[in-house]
Amino acid sequence: MSNKRVLSGIQPTHDSFHLGNYLGALKQWVELQENNDAFYCVVDLHALTVETDPKLLQQRTLVSAAQLIAIGINPDKSTLFVQSQVPAHNQLAWVFECITGFGEASRMTQFKDKSKKGGAERTNVGLFTYPILQAADILLYQPDFVPVGEDQRQHVELTRDIAERFNKKFDKVFNIPQAQIIKSLAKINDLQDPTAKMSKSAASMSGVIELLDSADTTMKKFKSSVTDDGKEVRFDEKEKPGISNLLTIHSALSGKSITEVENDFSGKGYGDFKTAVAEVVISALEPIAKRTNELMSDRSELTKILKSGAIKANQVASETLKAAYSAIGLIS
Ligand code: AMP
Ligand code: TRP
């Protein structure tokens, strides 16, 4: 894939991304920027659906952008921006809300899950319209591909439906994008419960490796990771989910194949293996944390990068918005 337009977004809902986000999604963003015209945004408006202290949201938005740069998103190659700095997202979202069925939006599984979890009291209207704002995020940039995890497939499908409906009813304004969900990408599991996906909403953080964890914390988390009976370092997701998860992590970061890693540890115990995985992870994450901290210590520079990303994003987005407004009959 090359010379395509790519767009993706991530919510600034936590203080640090985790290893699952990095290996499952963000590493791909870095690769895609090499031969494509990539737009990546920190979706702070989406984060408003979860009640957060204003100062904390501000901090998390900046630290999310800083981490994206630290993992290798290069603002000279990709357009990196913050969603709320491009007003066209909200403007187009309203248009889309008016051509999306209530029933259609009610069928979104993420909405159903989140509203069920939070209960009626904590379910705001924003949570309901969230996927429609996401459709605007995407369609404003006319992307060919939207690299996301499996859980976002339905939102990209809705985006395609909205685009097709708009094009058919009014004028052919939108390109129809495709979700890019790479099956072979690492699915990283929790170190304490290796049958469950590593997730920011885990009950305990002891099985979740955060990109900004200290080396000590990372080492401790790996040393206390849950492994399986037996002592052979062998990939077998059914019988040895813990060891298999560690092998996946090692291989993704060391660049060695799973078989090579298995061979390196034949005849050695789980203890040695856990330490070695921790070392590989620490040497990958240390420079990321260091670079994130540097970027956070000069916020004016970081803000400048994001402002210039927003200028580029605004140019593309406002053109699409203009075409959509005009097609639907709003006068300019
Ligand atoms: P989320 O944390 O759900 O906002 O996810 C951000 C991105 O990271 C999405 O594209 C997810 O598919 C991906 N992701 C989240 N958790 C994992 C995991 N444990 N393994 C692989 N990818 C993940
Ligand atoms: N809903 C996505 C998630 O939770 C985040 C998101 C918002 C997004 N807008 C987007 C992803 C546009 C891709 C494209 O992961």
mmCIF file of N, CA, C and O in Angstrom, residues 30-110:
data_model
loop_
_atom_site.group_PDB
_atom_site.id
_atom_site.type_symbol
_atom_site.label_atom_id
_atom_site.label_comp_id
_atom_site.label_asym_id
_atom_site.label_seq_id
_atom_site.Cartn_x
_atom_site.Cartn_y
_atom_site.Cartn_z
ATOM 1 N N VAL A 30 2.908 4.308 12.487
ATOM 2 C CA VAL A 30 4.256 4.791 12.164
ATOM 3 C C VAL A 30 4.682 4.231 10.804
ATOM 4 O O VAL A 30 5.201 4.956 9.952
ATOM 5 N N GLU A 31 4.437 2.951 10.585
ATOM 6 C CA GLU A 31 4.825 2.337 9.302
ATOM 7 C C GLU A 31 4.057 2.975 8.134
ATOM 8 O O GLU A 31 4.622 3.235 7.080
ATOM 9 N N LEU A 32 2.775 3.237 8.360
ATOM 10 C CA LEU A 32 1.939 3.765 7.266
ATOM 11 C C LEU A 32 2.317 5.177 6.827
ATOM 12 O O LEU A 32 2.032 5.577 5.706
ATOM 13 N N GLN A 33 2.954 5.919 7.730
ATOM 14 C CA GLN A 33 3.284 7.305 7.355
ATOM 15 C C GLN A 33 4.398 7.366 6.311
ATOM 16 O O GLN A 33 4.563 8.378 5.633
ATOM 17 N N GLU A 34 5.148 6.255 6.173
ATOM 18 C CA GLU A 34 6.298 6.277 5.270
ATOM 19 C C GLU A 34 5.901 6.492 3.812
ATOM 20 O O GLU A 34 6.513 7.289 3.127
ATOM 21 N N ASN A 35 4.886 5.744 3.362
ATOM 22 C CA ASN A 35 4.549 5.828 1.938
ATOM 23 C C ASN A 35 3.159 6.352 1.657
ATOM 24 O O ASN A 35 2.618 6.166 0.578
ATOM 25 N N ASN A 36 2.546 6.970 2.673
ATOM 26 C CA ASN A 36 1.184 7.449 2.480
ATOM 27 C C ASN A 36 1.043 8.862 3.013
ATOM 28 O O ASN A 36 1.911 9.361 3.722
ATOM 29 N N ASP A 37 -0.099 9.448 2.679
ATOM 30 C CA ASP A 37 -0.399 10.775 3.186
ATOM 31 C C ASP A 37 -1.263 10.561 4.437
ATOM 32 O O ASP A 37 -2.460 10.300 4.332
ATOM 33 N N ALA A 38 -0.618 10.610 5.600
ATOM 34 C CA ALA A 38 -1.308 10.187 6.822
ATOM 35 C C ALA A 38 -1.782 11.364 7.668
ATOM 36 O O ALA A 38 -1.067 12.355 7.848
ATOM 37 N N PHE A 39 -3.000 11.234 8.195
ATOM 38 C CA PHE A 39 -3.567 12.200 9.143
ATOM 39 C C PHE A 39 -3.865 11.433 10.429
ATOM 40 O O PHE A 39 -4.601 10.442 10.401
ATOM 41 N N TYR A 40 -3.302 11.891 11.538
ATOM 42 C CA TYR A 40 -3.564 11.231 12.817
ATOM 43 C C TYR A 40 -4.063 12.262 13.809
ATOM 44 O O TYR A 40 -3.456 13.321 13.971
ATOM 45 N N CYS A 41 -5.175 11.940 14.486
ATOM 46 C CA CYS A 41 -5.663 12.946 15.429
ATOM 47 C C CYS A 41 -5.929 12.369 16.814
ATOM 48 O O CYS A 41 -6.281 11.212 16.985
ATOM 49 N N VAL A 42 -5.688 13.254 17.788
ATOM 50 C CA VAL A 42 -6.017 12.939 19.175
ATOM 51 C C VAL A 42 -7.452 13.432 19.360
ATOM 52 O O VAL A 42 -7.720 14.636 19.248
ATOM 53 N N VAL A 43 -8.372 12.495 19.570
ATOM 54 C CA VAL A 43 -9.785 12.859 19.537
ATOM 55 C C VAL A 43 -10.276 13.281 20.927
ATOM 56 O O VAL A 43 -10.943 12.529 21.636
ATOM 57 N N ASP A 44 -9.964 14.531 21.252
ATOM 58 C CA ASP A 44 -10.325 15.041 22.579
ATOM 59 C C ASP A 44 -11.830 15.263 22.730
ATOM 60 O O ASP A 44 -12.369 15.147 23.832
ATOM 61 N N LEU A 45 -12.530 15.557 21.622
ATOM 62 C CA LEU A 45 -13.988 15.737 21.732
ATOM 63 C C LEU A 45 -14.655 14.418 22.102
ATOM 64 O O LEU A 45 -15.600 14.383 22.886
ATOM 65 N N HIS A 46 -14.140 13.334 21.539
ATOM 66 C CA HIS A 46 -14.696 12.024 21.905
ATOM 67 C C HIS A 46 -14.450 11.721 23.383
ATOM 68 O O HIS A 46 -15.265 11.077 24.042
ATOM 69 N N ALA A 47 -13.318 12.205 23.898
ATOM 70 C CA ALA A 47 -12.996 11.932 25.306
ATOM 71 C C ALA A 47 -13.965 12.639 26.249
ATOM 72 O O ALA A 47 -14.100 12.255 27.419
ATOM 73 N N LEU A 48 -14.668 13.668 25.758
ATOM 74 C CA LEU A 48 -15.637 14.371 26.617
ATOM 75 C C LEU A 48 -16.824 13.491 26.991
ATOM 76 O O LEU A 48 -17.563 13.811 27.913
ATOM 77 N N THR A 49 -16.997 12.378 26.272
ATOM 78 C CA THR A 49 -18.112 11.483 26.619
ATOM 79 C C THR A 49 -17.864 10.801 27.969
ATOM 80 O O THR A 49 -18.780 10.255 28.565
ATOM 81 N N VAL A 50 -16.610 10.834 28.406
ATOM 82 C CA VAL A 50 -16.273 10.316 29.738
ATOM 83 C C VAL A 50 -15.956 11.541 30.592
ATOM 84 O O VAL A 50 -15.129 12.360 30.207
ATOM 85 N N GLU A 51 -16.625 11.666 31.729
ATOM 86 C CA GLU A 51 -16.406 12.859 32.536
ATOM 87 C C GLU A 51 -14.959 12.905 33.049
ATOM 88 O O GLU A 51 -14.478 11.952 33.633
ATOM 89 N N THR A 52 -14.265 13.998 32.760
ATOM 90 C CA THR A 52 -12.869 14.137 33.190
ATOM 91 C C THR A 52 -12.647 15.541 33.707
ATOM 92 O O THR A 52 -13.230 16.498 33.198
ATOM 93 N N ASP A 53 -11.762 15.659 34.671
ATOM 94 C CA ASP A 53 -11.362 16.952 35.169
ATOM 95 C C ASP A 53 -10.718 17.743 34.002
ATOM 96 O O ASP A 53 -9.895 17.196 33.271
ATOM 97 N N PRO A 54 -11.098 19.019 33.805
ATOM 98 C CA PRO A 54 -10.581 19.787 32.657
ATOM 99 C C PRO A 54 -9.052 19.827 32.569
ATOM 100 O O PRO A 54 -8.482 19.679 31.488
ATOM 101 N N LYS A 55 -8.401 20.006 33.721
ATOM 102 C CA LYS A 55 -6.927 20.073 33.703
ATOM 103 C C LYS A 55 -6.345 18.739 33.254
ATOM 104 O O LYS A 55 -5.361 18.669 32.531
ATOM 105 N N LEU A 56 -6.963 17.676 33.733
ATOM 106 C CA LEU A 56 -6.486 16.333 33.405
ATOM 107 C C LEU A 56 -6.679 16.045 31.915
ATOM 108 O O LEU A 56 -5.797 15.472 31.253
ATOM 109 N N LEU A 57 -7.805 16.477 31.362
ATOM 110 C CA LEU A 57 -8.051 16.253 29.934
ATOM 111 C C LEU A 57 -6.989 16.984 29.105
ATOM 112 O O LEU A 57 -6.437 16.435 28.148
ATOM 113 N N GLN A 58 -6.689 18.208 29.530
ATOM 114 C CA GLN A 58 -5.666 18.990 28.832
ATOM 115 C C GLN A 58 -4.318 18.271 28.863
ATOM 116 O O GLN A 58 -3.645 18.110 27.846
ATOM 117 N N GLN A 59 -3.977 17.809 30.067
ATOM 118 C CA GLN A 59 -2.698 17.096 30.249
ATOM 119 C C GLN A 59 -2.659 15.834 29.387
ATOM 120 O O GLN A 59 -1.685 15.540 28.710
ATOM 121 N N ARG A 60 -3.763 15.094 29.399
ATOM 122 C CA ARG A 60 -3.796 13.819 28.663
ATOM 123 C C ARG A 60 -3.774 14.033 27.149
ATOM 124 O O ARG A 60 -3.240 13.213 26.413
ATOM 125 N N THR A 61 -4.365 15.119 26.698
ATOM 126 C CA THR A 61 -4.344 15.411 25.262
ATOM 127 C C THR A 61 -2.903 15.662 24.831
ATOM 128 O O THR A 61 -2.424 15.109 23.831
ATOM 129 N N LEU A 62 -2.197 16.465 25.641
ATOM 130 C CA LEU A 62 -0.804 16.770 25.286
ATOM 131 C C LEU A 62 0.090 15.533 25.405
ATOM 132 O O LEU A 62 0.920 15.258 24.535
ATOM 133 N N VAL A 63 -0.108 14.770 26.473
ATOM 134 C CA VAL A 63 0.769 13.603 26.661
ATOM 135 C C VAL A 63 0.468 12.530 25.601
ATOM 136 O O VAL A 63 1.348 11.767 25.206
ATOM 137 N N SER A 64 -0.753 12.494 25.101
ATOM 138 C CA SER A 64 -1.063 11.548 24.021
ATOM 139 C C SER A 64 -0.328 11.955 22.756
ATOM 140 O O SER A 64 0.294 11.121 22.083
ATOM 141 N N ALA A 65 -0.386 13.248 22.444
ATOM 142 C CA ALA A 65 0.316 13.733 21.249
ATOM 143 C C ALA A 65 1.820 13.513 21.409
ATOM 144 O O ALA A 65 2.504 13.060 20.474
ATOM 145 N N ALA A 66 2.329 13.784 22.613
ATOM 146 C CA ALA A 66 3.769 13.612 22.856
ATOM 147 C C ALA A 66 4.172 12.150 22.660
ATOM 148 O O ALA A 66 5.214 11.852 22.058
ATOM 149 N N GLN A 67 3.337 11.241 23.153
ATOM 150 C CA GLN A 67 3.667 9.817 22.977
ATOM 151 C C GLN A 67 3.649 9.406 21.505
ATOM 152 O O GLN A 67 4.446 8.585 21.071
ATOM 153 N N LEU A 68 2.717 9.976 20.745
ATOM 154 C CA LEU A 68 2.658 9.629 19.315
ATOM 155 C C LEU A 68 3.945 10.072 18.624
ATOM 156 O O LEU A 68 4.516 9.334 17.804
ATOM 157 N N ILE A 69 4.427 11.249 18.985
ATOM 158 C CA ILE A 69 5.687 11.714 18.385
ATOM 159 C C ILE A 69 6.839 10.823 18.870
ATOM 160 O O ILE A 69 7.702 10.412 18.095
ATOM 161 N N ALA A 70 6.791 10.504 20.174
ATOM 162 C CA ALA A 70 7.873 9.701 20.755
ATOM 163 C C ALA A 70 7.976 8.304 20.142
ATOM 164 O O ALA A 70 9.066 7.756 20.011
ATOM 165 N N ILE A 71 6.847 7.721 19.731
ATOM 166 C CA ILE A 71 6.934 6.383 19.128
ATOM 167 C C ILE A 71 7.347 6.455 17.658
ATOM 168 O O ILE A 71 7.591 5.442 17.029
ATOM 169 N N GLY A 72 7.371 7.669 17.117
ATOM 170 C CA GLY A 72 7.868 7.781 15.741
ATOM 171 C C GLY A 72 6.951 8.465 14.748
ATOM 172 O O GLY A 72 7.269 8.534 13.565
ATOM 173 N N ILE A 73 5.789 8.948 15.192
ATOM 174 C CA ILE A 73 4.972 9.738 14.261
ATOM 175 C C ILE A 73 5.729 11.050 14.036
ATOM 176 O O ILE A 73 5.966 11.808 14.981
ATOM 177 N N ASN A 74 6.124 11.260 12.812
ATOM 178 C CA ASN A 74 6.951 12.416 12.490
ATOM 179 C C ASN A 74 6.064 13.529 11.916
ATOM 180 O O ASN A 74 5.485 13.361 10.846
ATOM 181 N N PRO A 75 5.968 14.644 12.629
ATOM 182 C CA PRO A 75 5.068 15.718 12.175
ATOM 183 C C PRO A 75 5.450 16.288 10.811
ATOM 184 O O PRO A 75 4.636 16.982 10.195
ATOM 185 N N ASP A 76 6.663 15.986 10.339
ATOM 186 C CA ASP A 76 7.009 16.436 8.986
ATOM 187 C C ASP A 76 6.452 15.486 7.932
ATOM 188 O O ASP A 76 6.332 15.835 6.762
ATOM 189 N N LYS A 77 6.165 14.261 8.356
ATOM 190 C CA LYS A 77 5.633 13.281 7.396
ATOM 191 C C LYS A 77 4.125 13.136 7.516
ATOM 192 O O LYS A 77 3.426 12.958 6.527
ATOM 193 N N SER A 78 3.644 13.147 8.766
ATOM 194 C CA SER A 78 2.207 12.964 8.994
ATOM 195 C C SER A 78 1.610 14.280 9.468
ATOM 196 O O SER A 78 2.313 15.095 10.061
ATOM 197 N N THR A 79 0.312 14.431 9.260
ATOM 198 C CA THR A 79 -0.367 15.580 9.848
ATOM 199 C C THR A 79 -0.913 15.131 11.198
ATOM 200 O O THR A 79 -1.835 14.318 11.265
ATOM 201 N N LEU A 80 -0.289 15.626 12.257
ATOM 202 C CA LEU A 80 -0.685 15.239 13.612
ATOM 203 C C LEU A 80 -1.432 16.413 14.224
ATOM 204 O O LEU A 80 -0.903 17.527 14.293
ATOM 205 N N PHE A 81 -2.667 16.173 14.671
ATOM 206 C CA PHE A 81 -3.457 17.309 15.181
ATOM 207 C C PHE A 81 -4.447 16.869 16.246
ATOM 208 O O PHE A 81 -4.657 15.680 16.472
ATOM 209 N N VAL A 82 -5.018 17.884 16.884
ATOM 210 C CA VAL A 82 -6.015 17.645 17.923
ATOM 211 C C VAL A 82 -7.388 17.984 17.335
ATOM 212 O O VAL A 82 -7.591 19.056 16.766
ATOM 213 N N GLN A 83 -8.301 17.053 17.488
ATOM 214 C CA GLN A 83 -9.631 17.145 16.874
ATOM 215 C C GLN A 83 -10.340 18.479 17.146
ATOM 216 O O GLN A 83 -10.885 19.088 16.228
ATOM 217 N N SER A 84 -10.318 18.940 18.399
ATOM 218 C CA SER A 84 -11.097 20.149 18.723
ATOM 219 C C SER A 84 -10.522 21.396 18.062
ATOM 220 O O SER A 84 -11.162 22.446 18.068
ATOM 221 N N GLN A 85 -9.317 21.294 17.507
ATOM 222 C CA GLN A 85 -8.744 22.463 16.831
ATOM 223 C C GLN A 85 -9.178 22.547 15.369
ATOM 224 O O GLN A 85 -8.712 23.420 14.637
ATOM 225 N N VAL A 86 -10.015 21.619 14.963
ATOM 226 C CA VAL A 86 -10.529 21.657 13.587
ATOM 227 C C VAL A 86 -12.062 21.658 13.666
ATOM 228 O O VAL A 86 -12.703 20.605 13.741
ATOM 229 N N PRO A 87 -12.664 22.849 13.689
ATOM 230 C CA PRO A 87 -14.105 22.956 13.944
ATOM 231 C C PRO A 87 -14.975 22.214 12.932
ATOM 232 O O PRO A 87 -16.122 21.873 13.242
ATOM 233 N N ALA A 88 -14.441 21.946 11.750
ATOM 234 C CA ALA A 88 -15.241 21.247 10.738
ATOM 235 C C ALA A 88 -15.739 19.882 11.235
ATOM 236 O O ALA A 88 -16.765 19.388 10.762
ATOM 237 N N HIS A 89 -15.033 19.279 12.192
ATOM 238 C CA HIS A 89 -15.473 17.966 12.691
ATOM 239 C C HIS A 89 -16.885 18.072 13.276
ATOM 240 O O HIS A 89 -17.757 17.271 12.969
ATOM 241 N N ASN A 90 -17.096 19.090 14.133
ATOM 242 C CA ASN A 90 -18.431 19.247 14.725
ATOM 243 C C ASN A 90 -19.444 19.685 13.683
ATOM 244 O O ASN A 90 -20.601 19.285 13.724
ATOM 245 N N GLN A 91 -18.993 20.536 12.787
ATOM 246 C CA GLN A 91 -19.920 21.073 11.787
ATOM 247 C C GLN A 91 -20.452 19.979 10.865
ATOM 248 O O GLN A 91 -21.640 19.906 10.584
ATOM 249 N N LEU A 92 -19.554 19.095 10.439
ATOM 250 C CA LEU A 92 -20.007 18.015 9.560
ATOM 251 C C LEU A 92 -20.793 16.971 10.358
ATOM 252 O O LEU A 92 -21.748 16.366 9.856
ATOM 253 N N ALA A 93 -20.409 16.781 11.624
ATOM 254 C CA ALA A 93 -21.103 15.791 12.451
ATOM 255 C C ALA A 93 -22.598 16.122 12.526
ATOM 256 O O ALA A 93 -23.447 15.235 12.454
ATOM 257 N N TRP A 94 -22.927 17.416 12.650
ATOM 258 C CA TRP A 94 -24.355 17.789 12.736
ATOM 259 C C TRP A 94 -25.099 17.385 11.464
ATOM 260 O O TRP A 94 -26.200 16.833 11.523
ATOM 261 N N VAL A 95 -24.469 17.645 10.325
ATOM 262 C CA VAL A 95 -25.097 17.264 9.053
ATOM 263 C C VAL A 95 -25.351 15.757 9.043
ATOM 264 O O VAL A 95 -26.436 15.283 8.687
ATOM 265 N N PHE A 96 -24.346 15.002 9.483
ATOM 266 C CA PHE A 96 -24.479 13.537 9.493
ATOM 267 C C PHE A 96 -25.542 13.071 10.490
ATOM 268 O O PHE A 96 -26.238 12.091 10.262
ATOM 269 N N GLU A 97 -25.641 13.768 11.618
ATOM 270 C CA GLU A 97 -26.665 13.381 12.600
ATOM 271 C C GLU A 97 -28.050 13.464 11.975
ATOM 272 O O GLU A 97 -28.951 12.698 12.313
ATOM 273 N N CYS A 98 -28.206 14.416 11.059
ATOM 274 C CA CYS A 98 -29.517 14.614 10.439
ATOM 275 C C CYS A 98 -29.807 13.633 9.307
ATOM 276 O O CYS A 98 -30.927 13.589 8.807
ATOM 277 N N ILE A 99 -28.814 12.835 8.933
ATOM 278 C CA ILE A 99 -29.112 11.805 7.917
ATOM 279 C C ILE A 99 -28.839 10.394 8.453
ATOM 280 O O ILE A 99 -28.702 9.437 7.705
ATOM 281 N N THR A 100 -28.718 10.295 9.783
ATOM 282 C CA THR A 100 -28.508 8.978 10.392
ATOM 283 C C THR A 100 -29.761 8.601 11.171
ATOM 284 O O THR A 100 -30.314 9.442 11.893
ATOM 285 N N GLY A 101 -30.212 7.386 10.999
ATOM 286 C CA GLY A 101 -31.413 6.941 11.699
ATOM 287 C C GLY A 101 -31.149 6.705 13.182
ATOM 288 O O GLY A 101 -30.057 6.304 13.572
ATOM 289 N N PHE A 102 -32.170 6.944 13.984
ATOM 290 C CA PHE A 102 -32.059 6.702 15.419
ATOM 291 C C PHE A 102 -31.787 5.220 15.681
ATOM 292 O O PHE A 102 -30.930 4.852 16.491
ATOM 293 N N GLY A 103 -32.491 4.381 14.921
ATOM 294 C CA GLY A 103 -32.324 2.934 15.100
ATOM 295 C C GLY A 103 -30.928 2.488 14.699
ATOM 296 O O GLY A 103 -30.303 1.654 15.369
ATOM 297 N N GLU A 104 -30.453 3.089 13.629
ATOM 298 C CA GLU A 104 -29.117 2.770 13.114
ATOM 299 C C GLU A 104 -28.050 3.079 14.183
ATOM 300 O O GLU A 104 -27.176 2.257 14.473
ATOM 301 N N ALA A 105 -28.171 4.245 14.789
ATOM 302 C CA ALA A 105 -27.200 4.628 15.828
ATOM 303 C C ALA A 105 -27.365 3.757 17.075
ATOM 304 O O ALA A 105 -26.396 3.442 17.758
ATOM 305 N N SER A 106 -28.610 3.346 17.338
ATOM 306 C CA SER A 106 -28.865 2.520 18.531
ATOM 307 C C SER A 106 -28.253 1.133 18.419
ATOM 308 O O SER A 106 -28.096 0.442 19.417
ATOM 309 N N ARG A 107 -27.948 0.728 17.200
ATOM 310 C CA ARG A 107 -27.395 -0.625 17.008
ATOM 311 C C ARG A 107 -25.887 -0.724 17.244
ATOM 312 O O ARG A 107 -25.326 -1.817 17.204
ATOM 313 N N MET A 108 -25.228 0.396 17.477
ATOM 314 C CA MET A 108 -23.766 0.351 17.661
ATOM 315 C C MET A 108 -23.422 -0.410 18.946
ATOM 316 O O MET A 108 -23.857 -0.014 20.034
ATOM 317 N N THR A 109 -22.665 -1.475 18.806
ATOM 318 C CA THR A 109 -22.424 -2.318 19.994
ATOM 319 C C THR A 109 -21.627 -1.586 21.068
ATOM 320 O O THR A 109 -21.845 -1.806 22.253
ATOM 321 N N GLN A 110 -20.694 -0.709 20.634
ATOM 322 C CA GLN A 110 -19.915 -0.002 21.662
ATOM 323 C C GLN A 110 -20.838 0.893 22.508
ATOM 324 O O GLN A 110 -20.681 0.961 23.726
#
